[in-house]
Amino acid sequence: MVKLGLFNLMGLYDRNTSPASVLKTTVDAVKMAEDFGFDVAWFAEHHFTNHSICPSSMLMVAHCAAETKQIRLAPAVLALPFYDPLRLVQEAAFTDLLTHGRLVLGLGCGYQPHEFERFRVQPEERHSIMLEAWTILEQGLTAGVVEFSGKHFSIPRTELSMRPFGLAMPDVFVATSHPDPIARMVKGNHTPFMSFGHRGLSAARSFKDRIAASWADAGGNPDTMPLAVQRYVYVTEDRDDARHAAQCVRDLARAAVPLSTADPTRDGPFLRLMPLNDEPPLDDFLDNAVIGPASYCAEKLAGEIEALKPTHLSCFMGFAGIGRRETLASIERFGCEVIPQLEGLVELRNTTLRDAA
């Protein structure tokens, strides 16, 4: 059975889009996801471009804690090389207090060169920094005390003042295919978090196989490996609306090019998007994403769940460029029309679709 997550990138489409409207739409989407029995809401964190207006996923978790009651809340992800780990462990403990124990941790090492440059972090050291910060975070959250000496951090014995829900790590999801963090995941039975992207099921299978190979090399059983898969999802009966959603997915793919450079081409904070060198036609983006009528989306997701066997499905449903009304309508269709067709495949938190509708 697969648990459901709602992923929130919080992109700003253009200068006519209000950051306040992005925030409001995100909060309303999270509340709808809670009503439909989603397990967790994820909040991205990026810096210095319109790709995401959220510079602190932990702030979004804290904000949505007051707006929700049951859905779990999670950063996706905390890029650990950009943080002072001793400060982060205190913020994580306090955020867990604010959420009444609903905090989930998504961890990563960062990938955008301009972020490393501006945070004065050497990108070639990101994995070793991440692993040390991860150790410090785990020490504080499980023992209530940190004492660490490593290559990047040296912390004398420091007692923490809070850990209100027992000395245990929240559930941990990690976005990486690097073998060192994967070995750490095997040790703690944490969950690898991969994005399906826009290339289709075959590419997703290959990426999962890479993760599973590293999992096996670290002594884990790939047949029982937990796995979170992120998927672009948009539910609509309107063909033109579907093609517009596919254009938004294409924009996300195009954004990866400037974001992979140390100095992205942009107008102010807005990325300049150019066609990919190997860009497929728009119909391929439409076919490779989960975009279309409810019955089509349910059938496609069912096939992908069977093929990839994830334990968690993160639904990326709020694309920059799609309006508030359309975004929320798509989520409503997903909850009312797609989820019932996935009965036996998805595990909902304690709720009923009748109540949600």
Short mmCIF file of C-alpha atoms in Angstrom, two decimals:
data_model
loop_
_atom_site.label_atom_id
_atom_site.label_comp_id
_atom_site.label_asym_id
_atom_site.label_seq_id
_atom_site.Cartn_x
_atom_site.Cartn_y
_atom_site.Cartn_z
CA MET A 1 0.00 0.00 0.00
CA VAL A 2 1.22 3.47 -0.91
CA LYS A 3 0.87 6.54 1.29
CA LEU A 4 0.16 9.86 -0.41
CA GLY A 5 2.03 13.13 -0.15
CA LEU A 6 1.35 16.58 -1.59
CA PHE A 7 4.47 18.35 -2.86
CA ASN A 8 4.52 22.16 -2.83
CA LEU A 9 7.23 23.93 -4.84
CA MET A 10 5.60 27.38 -4.50
CA GLY A 11 6.94 28.76 -7.78
CA LEU A 12 6.29 32.34 -8.85
CA TYR A 13 5.25 32.36 -12.50
CA ASP A 14 5.75 36.02 -13.42
CA ARG A 15 5.63 39.54 -12.05
CA ASN A 16 1.84 39.55 -12.26
CA THR A 17 1.67 36.68 -9.77
CA SER A 18 1.37 37.66 -6.14
CA PRO A 19 3.59 35.80 -3.64
CA ALA A 20 0.68 36.14 -1.19
CA SER A 21 -1.58 34.26 -3.61
CA VAL A 22 1.01 31.48 -3.97
CA LEU A 23 1.10 31.16 -0.18
CA LYS A 24 -2.69 31.13 0.14
CA THR A 25 -3.13 28.56 -2.61
CA THR A 26 -0.49 26.35 -1.00
CA VAL A 27 -2.15 26.46 2.42
CA ASP A 28 -5.57 25.73 0.93
CA ALA A 29 -4.12 22.83 -1.08
CA VAL A 30 -2.58 21.35 2.07
CA LYS A 31 -5.91 21.61 3.90
CA MET A 32 -7.65 19.85 1.01
CA ALA A 33 -5.01 17.12 1.01
CA GLU A 34 -5.62 16.62 4.72
CA ASP A 35 -9.35 16.25 4.07
CA PHE A 36 -8.67 13.61 1.42
CA GLY A 37 -6.48 11.51 3.72
CA PHE A 38 -3.01 12.39 2.42
CA ASP A 39 -0.29 11.30 4.82
CA VAL A 40 2.09 14.26 4.48
CA ALA A 41 2.51 17.67 2.86
CA TRP A 42 5.99 18.48 1.54
CA PHE A 43 7.44 21.99 1.18
CA ALA A 44 10.37 22.74 -1.11
CA GLU A 45 13.11 25.18 -0.21
CA HIS A 46 15.12 27.13 -2.80
CA HIS A 47 16.85 30.46 -2.93
CA PHE A 48 17.30 33.57 -5.06
CA THR A 49 15.05 32.75 -8.07
CA ASN A 50 11.35 32.51 -8.86
CA HIS A 51 11.68 28.72 -9.04
CA SER A 52 10.39 28.80 -5.45
CA ILE A 53 9.45 31.68 -3.18
CA CYS A 54 9.99 29.53 -0.07
CA PRO A 55 13.47 30.07 1.45
CA SER A 56 12.61 28.09 4.60
CA SER A 57 10.61 24.88 4.39
CA MET A 58 10.62 24.67 8.18
CA LEU A 59 8.79 28.02 8.34
CA MET A 60 6.11 26.62 6.03
CA VAL A 61 5.81 23.54 8.22
CA ALA A 62 5.33 25.75 11.27
CA HIS A 63 2.81 27.94 9.46
CA CYS A 64 0.72 24.99 8.26
CA ALA A 65 0.85 23.38 11.69
CA ALA A 66 -1.66 26.00 12.84
CA GLU A 67 -3.84 25.45 9.75
CA THR A 68 -4.11 21.65 10.01
CA LYS A 69 -4.73 18.96 12.59
CA GLN A 70 -3.72 15.53 11.28
CA ILE A 71 -1.65 15.64 8.09
CA ARG A 72 2.07 15.32 8.68
CA LEU A 73 4.29 18.19 7.54
CA ALA A 74 7.76 18.03 6.05
CA PRO A 75 10.58 19.99 4.45
CA ALA A 76 11.50 18.64 1.01
CA VAL A 77 14.26 19.00 1.54
CA LEU A 78 16.58 20.54 4.10
CA ALA A 79 19.79 21.04 2.11
CA LEU A 80 22.05 20.27 5.06
CA PRO A 81 25.26 21.93 3.75
CA PHE A 82 23.51 25.31 3.94
CA TYR A 83 22.69 25.00 7.65
CA ASP A 84 24.43 25.36 10.96
CA PRO A 85 23.46 21.89 12.27
CA LEU A 86 23.38 22.91 15.92
CA ARG A 87 20.85 25.62 15.16
CA LEU A 88 18.92 23.28 12.86
CA VAL A 89 18.53 20.55 15.47
CA GLN A 90 16.96 23.08 17.86
CA GLU A 91 14.61 24.34 15.15
CA ALA A 92 13.62 20.79 14.23
CA ALA A 93 12.84 19.96 17.86
CA PHE A 94 10.84 23.15 18.29
CA THR A 95 8.98 22.61 15.01
CA ASP A 96 8.06 19.12 16.18
CA LEU A 97 6.55 20.79 19.26
CA LEU A 98 4.60 23.22 17.08
CA THR A 99 3.24 20.37 14.93
CA HIS A 100 2.36 18.18 17.94
CA GLY A 101 4.66 15.44 16.68
CA ARG A 102 3.68 15.61 13.00
CA LEU A 103 7.12 16.60 11.70
CA VAL A 104 8.72 14.45 8.99
CA LEU A 105 12.26 15.21 7.82
CA GLY A 106 13.31 15.40 4.19
CA LEU A 107 17.08 15.68 3.87
CA GLY A 108 19.36 16.48 0.94
CA CYS A 109 22.72 17.92 -0.02
CA GLY A 110 21.68 20.70 -2.44
CA TYR A 111 22.26 20.80 -6.18
CA GLN A 112 22.04 24.38 -7.48
CA PRO A 113 25.53 25.90 -8.01
CA HIS A 114 24.44 29.50 -7.40
CA GLU A 115 23.13 28.51 -3.96
CA PHE A 116 26.46 26.93 -3.01
CA GLU A 117 28.31 30.03 -4.18
CA ARG A 118 26.12 32.44 -2.21
CA PHE A 119 26.14 30.31 0.93
CA ARG A 120 29.93 29.95 0.60
CA VAL A 121 29.90 26.16 0.53
CA GLN A 122 32.18 24.04 -1.67
CA PRO A 123 29.85 21.82 -3.72
CA GLU A 124 32.39 19.00 -3.94
CA GLU A 125 32.17 18.66 -0.15
CA ARG A 126 28.39 18.61 0.02
CA HIS A 127 28.00 14.89 0.72
CA SER A 128 30.54 14.80 3.54
CA ILE A 129 29.04 17.97 5.06
CA MET A 130 25.58 16.46 4.76
CA LEU A 131 26.60 13.27 6.55
CA GLU A 132 28.18 15.15 9.45
CA ALA A 133 25.19 17.47 9.80
CA TRP A 134 22.89 14.44 9.65
CA THR A 135 24.79 12.83 12.53
CA ILE A 136 24.50 15.99 14.61
CA LEU A 137 20.78 16.25 13.85
CA GLU A 138 20.24 12.63 14.84
CA GLN A 139 22.27 13.00 18.03
CA GLY A 140 20.23 15.95 19.22
CA LEU A 141 16.83 14.53 18.32
CA THR A 142 17.45 11.09 19.81
CA ALA A 143 19.63 11.88 22.84
CA GLY A 144 18.82 15.50 23.64
CA VAL A 145 22.53 16.30 23.59
CA VAL A 146 25.10 16.98 20.87
CA GLU A 147 28.84 16.29 21.05
CA PHE A 148 30.69 15.99 17.75
CA SER A 149 34.14 16.35 16.23
CA GLY A 150 34.54 15.97 12.47
CA LYS A 151 36.11 17.51 9.39
CA HIS A 152 33.48 20.22 9.01
CA PHE A 153 31.95 20.65 12.47
CA SER A 154 33.30 20.59 16.01
CA ILE A 155 30.72 20.93 18.77
CA PRO A 156 31.46 20.59 22.48
CA ARG A 157 28.92 18.74 24.59
CA THR A 158 25.71 20.76 24.31
CA GLU A 159 22.48 19.95 26.08
CA LEU A 160 19.25 20.75 24.25
CA SER A 161 16.25 22.13 26.07
CA MET A 162 13.47 20.45 24.10
CA ARG A 163 12.36 17.18 22.56
CA PRO A 164 8.72 16.95 23.60
CA PHE A 165 7.60 13.80 21.81
CA GLY A 166 10.19 11.30 22.97
CA LEU A 167 13.81 10.85 22.02
CA ALA A 168 13.31 9.42 18.54
CA MET A 169 13.97 10.60 15.02
CA PRO A 170 10.98 11.64 12.94
CA ASP A 171 10.55 9.60 9.77
CA VAL A 172 13.40 10.50 7.42
CA PHE A 173 13.28 10.73 3.61
CA VAL A 174 16.48 11.50 1.68
CA ALA A 175 16.72 12.88 -1.85
CA THR A 176 19.95 11.52 -3.35
CA SER A 177 21.38 8.74 -5.48
CA HIS A 178 24.88 9.08 -4.03
CA PRO A 179 26.06 5.80 -2.45
CA ASP A 180 27.34 7.32 0.82
CA PRO A 181 24.02 8.80 1.98
CA ILE A 182 22.26 5.70 0.68
CA ALA A 183 24.48 3.56 2.92
CA ARG A 184 23.43 5.78 5.82
CA MET A 185 19.79 5.27 4.85
CA VAL A 186 20.23 1.50 4.91
CA LYS A 187 21.61 1.72 8.45
CA GLY A 188 18.55 3.62 9.68
CA ASN A 189 15.99 2.11 7.27
CA HIS A 190 15.20 5.58 5.96
CA THR A 191 13.39 6.21 2.69
CA PRO A 192 15.05 7.24 -0.60
CA PHE A 193 13.11 10.03 -2.33
CA MET A 194 13.30 10.17 -6.13
CA SER A 195 11.62 12.34 -8.71
CA PHE A 196 9.93 10.72 -11.68
CA GLY A 197 10.86 13.75 -13.81
CA HIS A 198 9.46 14.19 -17.30
CA ARG A 199 11.15 11.30 -19.14
CA GLY A 200 8.62 8.54 -18.51
CA LEU A 201 8.44 5.20 -16.75
CA SER A 202 11.51 3.62 -18.37
CA ALA A 203 13.79 6.40 -17.09
CA ALA A 204 12.18 6.21 -13.66
CA ARG A 205 12.81 2.46 -13.52
CA SER A 206 16.47 3.02 -14.38
CA PHE A 207 16.83 5.62 -11.65
CA LYS A 208 15.21 3.34 -9.10
CA ASP A 209 17.57 0.55 -10.16
CA ARG A 210 20.58 2.81 -9.48
CA ILE A 211 19.30 3.54 -5.98
CA ALA A 212 18.52 -0.13 -5.37
CA ALA A 213 22.02 -1.17 -6.49
CA SER A 214 23.62 1.21 -3.98
CA TRP A 215 21.15 -0.01 -1.36
CA ALA A 216 22.26 -3.60 -1.99
CA ASP A 217 25.95 -2.64 -1.99
CA ALA A 218 25.42 -1.18 1.50
CA GLY A 219 23.97 -4.47 2.75
CA GLY A 220 20.29 -3.66 2.33
CA ASN A 221 17.67 -5.83 0.67
CA PRO A 222 16.49 -4.04 -2.50
CA ASP A 223 13.28 -6.11 -2.48
CA THR A 224 12.19 -4.50 0.80
CA MET A 225 13.69 -1.05 0.19
CA PRO A 226 11.23 1.75 1.01
CA LEU A 227 10.85 4.27 -1.79
CA ALA A 228 9.19 7.64 -2.26
CA VAL A 229 8.42 8.64 -5.86
CA GLN A 230 7.44 12.15 -6.87
CA ARG A 231 5.02 12.53 -9.76
CA TYR A 232 3.54 15.40 -11.75
CA VAL A 233 -0.25 15.07 -11.45
CA TYR A 234 -3.01 17.25 -12.88
CA VAL A 235 -6.60 16.07 -13.24
CA THR A 236 -8.77 17.72 -15.88
CA GLU A 237 -11.37 16.77 -18.47
CA ASP A 238 -10.45 19.72 -20.69
CA ARG A 239 -7.90 18.99 -23.43
CA ASP A 240 -6.67 22.59 -23.65
CA ASP A 241 -6.28 22.74 -19.88
CA ALA A 242 -4.29 19.51 -20.03
CA ARG A 243 -1.95 20.88 -22.69
CA HIS A 244 -1.43 24.03 -20.64
CA ALA A 245 -0.46 21.85 -17.67
CA ALA A 246 1.98 20.00 -19.91
CA GLN A 247 3.51 23.36 -20.89
CA CYS A 248 4.02 24.09 -17.19
CA VAL A 249 5.75 20.74 -16.73
CA ARG A 250 7.94 21.61 -19.72
CA ASP A 251 8.82 24.92 -18.02
CA LEU A 252 9.94 22.98 -14.94
CA ALA A 253 12.21 20.86 -17.14
CA ARG A 254 13.56 23.97 -18.87
CA ALA A 255 14.27 25.61 -15.50
CA ALA A 256 16.69 22.80 -14.65
CA VAL A 257 19.17 24.17 -17.22
CA PRO A 258 19.80 27.64 -15.74
CA LEU A 259 19.52 26.22 -12.21
CA SER A 260 22.45 23.91 -13.01
CA THR A 261 24.77 26.87 -13.64
CA ALA A 262 26.66 29.06 -11.18
CA ASP A 263 25.11 32.23 -12.60
CA PRO A 264 21.62 31.50 -14.00
CA THR A 265 20.43 33.66 -16.86
CA ARG A 266 17.54 35.68 -15.48
CA ASP A 267 15.68 38.96 -15.33
CA GLY A 268 15.99 39.93 -11.69
CA PRO A 269 14.92 36.79 -9.82
CA PHE A 270 13.04 35.38 -12.84
CA LEU A 271 14.77 32.59 -14.74
CA ARG A 272 14.97 32.88 -18.52
CA LEU A 273 13.66 29.63 -19.89
CA MET A 274 14.95 28.30 -23.19
CA PRO A 275 14.11 25.05 -25.03
CA LEU A 276 16.19 22.04 -23.99
CA ASN A 277 18.85 20.84 -26.40
CA ASP A 278 17.10 17.48 -26.67
CA GLU A 279 13.62 18.77 -25.93
CA PRO A 280 10.84 16.37 -26.93
CA PRO A 281 7.56 17.64 -28.39
CA LEU A 282 4.88 18.91 -26.02
CA ASP A 283 2.86 15.73 -26.51
CA ASP A 284 5.68 13.76 -24.87
CA PHE A 285 5.49 15.94 -21.76
CA LEU A 286 1.73 15.40 -21.74
CA ASP A 287 2.09 11.63 -22.14
CA ASN A 288 4.89 11.22 -19.60
CA ALA A 289 3.18 13.20 -16.84
CA VAL A 290 -0.08 12.14 -15.18
CA ILE A 291 -2.31 14.73 -16.82
CA GLY A 292 -5.85 14.15 -18.02
CA PRO A 293 -9.26 12.84 -16.93
CA ALA A 294 -9.64 11.08 -13.59
CA SER A 295 -9.99 7.61 -15.07
CA TYR A 296 -6.85 8.09 -17.18
CA CYS A 297 -4.85 9.40 -14.22
CA ALA A 298 -5.98 6.54 -12.00
CA GLU A 299 -5.07 3.91 -14.60
CA LYS A 300 -1.66 5.50 -15.24
CA LEU A 301 -0.83 5.79 -11.54
CA ALA A 302 -1.95 2.22 -10.89
CA GLY A 303 0.43 0.98 -13.58
CA GLU A 304 3.31 3.01 -12.22
CA ILE A 305 2.68 1.86 -8.66
CA GLU A 306 2.76 -1.72 -9.87
CA ALA A 307 5.98 -1.12 -11.83
CA LEU A 308 7.96 0.87 -9.24
CA LYS A 309 6.39 -0.48 -6.03
CA PRO A 310 6.86 2.72 -4.03
CA THR A 311 5.86 3.01 -0.39
CA HIS A 312 5.11 6.73 -0.81
CA LEU A 313 3.71 8.70 -3.75
CA SER A 314 4.44 12.43 -3.65
CA CYS A 315 1.98 14.26 -5.90
CA PHE A 316 3.33 17.49 -7.40
CA MET A 317 0.03 19.20 -8.29
CA GLY A 318 0.59 22.97 -8.06
CA PHE A 319 2.48 24.06 -11.17
CA ALA A 320 3.53 27.69 -11.55
CA GLY A 321 1.43 29.13 -14.37
CA ILE A 322 -1.79 27.36 -13.38
CA GLY A 323 -4.28 29.51 -11.56
CA ARG A 324 -5.50 29.09 -8.03
CA ARG A 325 -8.99 27.92 -9.01
CA GLU A 326 -7.66 25.36 -11.50
CA THR A 327 -5.07 24.01 -9.06
CA LEU A 328 -7.58 23.46 -6.28
CA ALA A 329 -10.12 21.99 -8.72
CA SER A 330 -7.53 19.45 -9.88
CA ILE A 331 -6.79 18.42 -6.29
CA GLU A 332 -10.51 18.07 -5.62
CA ARG A 333 -10.94 15.84 -8.68
CA PHE A 334 -7.97 13.77 -7.54
CA GLY A 335 -9.48 13.29 -4.10
CA CYS A 336 -13.05 12.64 -5.20
CA GLU A 337 -12.50 10.74 -8.45
CA VAL A 338 -8.96 9.34 -8.67
CA ILE A 339 -8.37 8.05 -5.14
CA PRO A 340 -11.51 5.84 -5.15
CA GLN A 341 -10.21 4.14 -8.31
CA LEU A 342 -6.93 3.35 -6.51
CA GLU A 343 -8.63 1.42 -3.73
CA GLY A 344 -6.35 -1.36 -2.56
CA LEU A 345 -3.26 0.49 -3.79
CA VAL A 346 -3.20 3.61 -1.60
CA GLU A 347 -3.38 3.86 2.17
CA LEU A 348 -5.28 6.89 3.42
CA ARG A 349 -4.95 8.50 6.80
CA ASN A 350 -8.08 8.14 8.95
CA THR A 351 -10.73 9.90 6.92
CA THR A 352 -13.61 9.16 4.59
CA LEU A 353 -13.98 10.51 1.09
CA ARG A 354 -17.61 11.29 1.85
CA ASP A 355 -16.54 13.62 4.65
CA ALA A 356 -13.88 15.23 2.46
CA ALA A 357 -16.30 15.87 -0.37
#
